[in-house]
mmCIF file of C-alpha atoms in Angstrom:
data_model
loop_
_atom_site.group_PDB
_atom_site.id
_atom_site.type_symbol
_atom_site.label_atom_id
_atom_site.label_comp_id
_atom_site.label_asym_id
_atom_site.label_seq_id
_atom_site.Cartn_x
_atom_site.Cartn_y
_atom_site.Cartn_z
ATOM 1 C CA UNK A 1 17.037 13.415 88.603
ATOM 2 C CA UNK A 2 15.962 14.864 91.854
ATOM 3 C CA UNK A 3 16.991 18.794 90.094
ATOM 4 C CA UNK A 4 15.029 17.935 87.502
ATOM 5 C CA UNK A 5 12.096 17.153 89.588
ATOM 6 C CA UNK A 6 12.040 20.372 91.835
ATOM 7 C CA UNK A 7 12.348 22.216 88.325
ATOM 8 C CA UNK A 8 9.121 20.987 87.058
ATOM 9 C CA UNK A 9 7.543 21.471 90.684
ATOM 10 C CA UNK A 10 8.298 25.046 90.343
ATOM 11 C CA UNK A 11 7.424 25.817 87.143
ATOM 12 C CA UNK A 12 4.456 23.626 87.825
ATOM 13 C CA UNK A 13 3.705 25.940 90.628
ATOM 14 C CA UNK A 14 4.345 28.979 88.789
ATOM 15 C CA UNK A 15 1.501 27.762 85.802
ATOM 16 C CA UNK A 16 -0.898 27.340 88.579
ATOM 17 C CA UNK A 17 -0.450 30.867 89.547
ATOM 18 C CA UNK A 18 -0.105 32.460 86.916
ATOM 19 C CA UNK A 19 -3.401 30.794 85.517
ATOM 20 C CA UNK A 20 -4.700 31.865 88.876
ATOM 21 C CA UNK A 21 -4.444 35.840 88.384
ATOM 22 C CA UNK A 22 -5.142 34.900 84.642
ATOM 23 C CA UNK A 23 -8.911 34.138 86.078
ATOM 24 C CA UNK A 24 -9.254 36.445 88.317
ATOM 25 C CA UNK A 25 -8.735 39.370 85.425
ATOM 26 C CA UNK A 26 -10.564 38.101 82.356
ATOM 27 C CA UNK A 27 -14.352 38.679 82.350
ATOM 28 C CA UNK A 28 -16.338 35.842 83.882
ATOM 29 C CA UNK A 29 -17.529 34.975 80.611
ATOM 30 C CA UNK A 30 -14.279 33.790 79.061
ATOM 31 C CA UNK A 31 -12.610 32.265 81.823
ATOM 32 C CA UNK A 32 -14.334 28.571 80.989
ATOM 33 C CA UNK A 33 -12.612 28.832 77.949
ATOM 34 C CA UNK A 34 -9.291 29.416 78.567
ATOM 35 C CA UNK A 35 -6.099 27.899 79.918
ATOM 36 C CA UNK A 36 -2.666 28.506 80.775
ATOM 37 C CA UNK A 37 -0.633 25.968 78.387
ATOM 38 C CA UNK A 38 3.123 27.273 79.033
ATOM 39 C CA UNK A 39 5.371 29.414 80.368
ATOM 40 C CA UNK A 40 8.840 29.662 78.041
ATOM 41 C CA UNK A 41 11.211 32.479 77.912
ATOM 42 C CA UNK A 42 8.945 35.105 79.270
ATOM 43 C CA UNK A 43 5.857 33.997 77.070
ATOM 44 C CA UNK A 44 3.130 33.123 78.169
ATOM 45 C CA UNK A 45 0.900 30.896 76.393
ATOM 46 C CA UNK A 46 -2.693 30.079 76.764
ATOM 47 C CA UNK A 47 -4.675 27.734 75.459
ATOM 48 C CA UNK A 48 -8.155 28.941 74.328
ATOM 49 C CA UNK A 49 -11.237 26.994 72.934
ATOM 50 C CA UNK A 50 -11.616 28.468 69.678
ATOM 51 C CA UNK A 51 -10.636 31.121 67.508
ATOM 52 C CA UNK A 52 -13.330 33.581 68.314
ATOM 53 C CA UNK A 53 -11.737 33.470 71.695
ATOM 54 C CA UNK A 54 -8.383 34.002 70.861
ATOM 55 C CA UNK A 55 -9.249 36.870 68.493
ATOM 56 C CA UNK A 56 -11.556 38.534 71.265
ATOM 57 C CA UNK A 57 -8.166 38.205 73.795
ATOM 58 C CA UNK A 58 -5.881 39.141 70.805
ATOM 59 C CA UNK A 59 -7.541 42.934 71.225
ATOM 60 C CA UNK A 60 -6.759 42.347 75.227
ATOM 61 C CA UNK A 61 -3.188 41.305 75.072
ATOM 62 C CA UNK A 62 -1.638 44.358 76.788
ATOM 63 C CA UNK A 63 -4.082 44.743 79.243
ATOM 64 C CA UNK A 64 -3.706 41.728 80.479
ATOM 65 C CA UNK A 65 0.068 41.623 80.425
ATOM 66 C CA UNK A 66 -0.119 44.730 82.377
ATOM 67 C CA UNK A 67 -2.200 43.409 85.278
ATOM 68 C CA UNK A 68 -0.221 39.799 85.106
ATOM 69 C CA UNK A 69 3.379 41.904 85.621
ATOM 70 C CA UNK A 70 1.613 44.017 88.459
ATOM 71 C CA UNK A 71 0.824 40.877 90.046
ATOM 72 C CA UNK A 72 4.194 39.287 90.205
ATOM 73 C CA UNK A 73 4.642 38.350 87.008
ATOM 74 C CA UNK A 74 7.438 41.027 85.591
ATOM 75 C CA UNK A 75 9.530 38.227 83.797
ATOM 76 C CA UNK A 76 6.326 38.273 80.965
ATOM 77 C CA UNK A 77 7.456 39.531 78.073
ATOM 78 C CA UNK A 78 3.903 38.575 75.585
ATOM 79 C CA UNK A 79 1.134 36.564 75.208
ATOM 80 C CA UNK A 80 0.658 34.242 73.135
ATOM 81 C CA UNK A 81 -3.383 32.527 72.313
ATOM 82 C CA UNK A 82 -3.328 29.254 70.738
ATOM 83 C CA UNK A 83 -6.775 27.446 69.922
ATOM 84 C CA UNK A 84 -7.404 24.273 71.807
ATOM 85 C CA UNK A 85 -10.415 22.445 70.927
ATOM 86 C CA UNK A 86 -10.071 20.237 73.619
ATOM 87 C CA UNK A 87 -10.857 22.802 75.880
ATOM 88 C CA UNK A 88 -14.566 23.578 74.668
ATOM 89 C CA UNK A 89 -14.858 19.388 75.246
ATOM 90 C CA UNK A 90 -13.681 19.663 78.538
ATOM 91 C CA UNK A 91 -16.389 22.058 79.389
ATOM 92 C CA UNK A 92 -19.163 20.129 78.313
ATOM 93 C CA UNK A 93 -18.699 17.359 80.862
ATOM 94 C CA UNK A 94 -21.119 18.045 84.075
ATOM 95 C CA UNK A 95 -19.459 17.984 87.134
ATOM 96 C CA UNK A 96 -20.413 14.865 89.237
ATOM 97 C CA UNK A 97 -21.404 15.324 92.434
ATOM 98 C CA UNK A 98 -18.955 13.331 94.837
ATOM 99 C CA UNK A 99 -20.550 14.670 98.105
ATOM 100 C CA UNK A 100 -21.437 11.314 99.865
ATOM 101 C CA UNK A 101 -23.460 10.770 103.184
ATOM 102 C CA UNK A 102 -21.114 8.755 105.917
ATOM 103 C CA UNK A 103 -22.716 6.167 107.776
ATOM 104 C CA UNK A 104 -22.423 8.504 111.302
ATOM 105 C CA UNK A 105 -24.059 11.137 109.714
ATOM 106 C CA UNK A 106 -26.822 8.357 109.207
ATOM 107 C CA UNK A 107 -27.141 7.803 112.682
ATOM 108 C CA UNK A 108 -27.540 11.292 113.626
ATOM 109 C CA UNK A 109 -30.298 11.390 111.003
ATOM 110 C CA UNK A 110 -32.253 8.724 112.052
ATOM 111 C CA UNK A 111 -31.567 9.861 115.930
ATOM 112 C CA UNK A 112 -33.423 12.901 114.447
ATOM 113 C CA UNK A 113 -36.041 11.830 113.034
ATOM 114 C CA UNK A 114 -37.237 9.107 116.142
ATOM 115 C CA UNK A 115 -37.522 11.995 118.457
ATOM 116 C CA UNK A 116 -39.513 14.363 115.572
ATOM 117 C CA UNK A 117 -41.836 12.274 114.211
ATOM 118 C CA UNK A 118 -44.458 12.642 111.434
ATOM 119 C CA UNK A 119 -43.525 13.980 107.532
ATOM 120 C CA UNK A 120 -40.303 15.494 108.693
ATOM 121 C CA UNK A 121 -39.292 12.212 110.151
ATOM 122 C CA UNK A 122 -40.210 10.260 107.586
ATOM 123 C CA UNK A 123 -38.370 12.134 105.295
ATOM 124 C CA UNK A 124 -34.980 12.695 107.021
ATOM 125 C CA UNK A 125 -35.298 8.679 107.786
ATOM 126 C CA UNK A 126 -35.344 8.494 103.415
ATOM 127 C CA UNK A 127 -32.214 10.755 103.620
ATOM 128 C CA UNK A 128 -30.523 8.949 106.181
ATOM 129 C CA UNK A 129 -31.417 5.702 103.879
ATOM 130 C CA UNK A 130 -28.486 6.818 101.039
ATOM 131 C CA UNK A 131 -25.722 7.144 103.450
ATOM 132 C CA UNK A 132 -22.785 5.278 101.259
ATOM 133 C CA UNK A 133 -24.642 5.153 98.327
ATOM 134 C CA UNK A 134 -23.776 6.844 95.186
ATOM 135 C CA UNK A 135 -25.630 9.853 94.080
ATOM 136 C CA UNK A 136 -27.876 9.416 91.400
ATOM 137 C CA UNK A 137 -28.995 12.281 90.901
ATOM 138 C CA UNK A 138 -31.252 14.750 92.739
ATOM 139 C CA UNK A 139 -34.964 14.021 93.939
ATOM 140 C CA UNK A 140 -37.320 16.950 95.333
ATOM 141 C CA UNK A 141 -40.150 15.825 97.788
#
């Protein structure tokens, strides 16, 4: 059990690299909508989000092979592009903004704003208000 573990870690690890260099090669424009799926017998295969995508990589294929073996990736052998719809869903979920205020950081806000005073006070003493509190969104003064 334990063998078969450490075999999944690595080729676990070796997915997350190799989708890695994958992003750092493709355009900037493509790279939301694809994903490395597999690794098996020297093929690679990645999961795009539609057809369109797959075609446009289809005409890439060696090129990217090329850079992926120069990278330390010579056991590659092909590409493969397989159309993922759930991929296009993923990427219309926002992000959510986890970044929370702790309760020291608070403090040292409304430390700060006692010895400023006036609108600048007042308004780091609103900020220091959400410490723990979810974010809701944003709110310009």
């Amino acid at each position: 059990m334990g063998q078969q573990f450490a075999q999944i870690q690595d080729k676990s690890g070796a997915l997350s690299k190799l989708h890695h260099h994958l992003l750092e090669i493709l355009d900037p424009a493509v790279r939301p909508h694809c994903a490395v799926s597999n690794l098996r017998d020297g093929v690679l295969v990645v999961g795009v989000s539609s057809a369109a995508w797959a075609t446009r990589l289809q005409y890439q294929r060696l090129e990217l092979l090329s850079e992926l073996r120069s990278k330390g990736f010579p056991m590659l052998t092909s590409i493969e592009f397989k159309v993922n719809p759930q991929l296009s869903r993923l990427q219309l979920q926002k992000p959510t903004n986890s970044n929370r205020l702790s309760h020291q950081a608070s403090e040292h806000l409304q430390q700060l704003a006692e010895s400023i005073g006036g609108d600048l006070g007042e308004k780091l003493k609103r900020l220091a208000a959400h410490a723990g509190r979810p974010d809701k969104g944003t709110k310009t003064d």
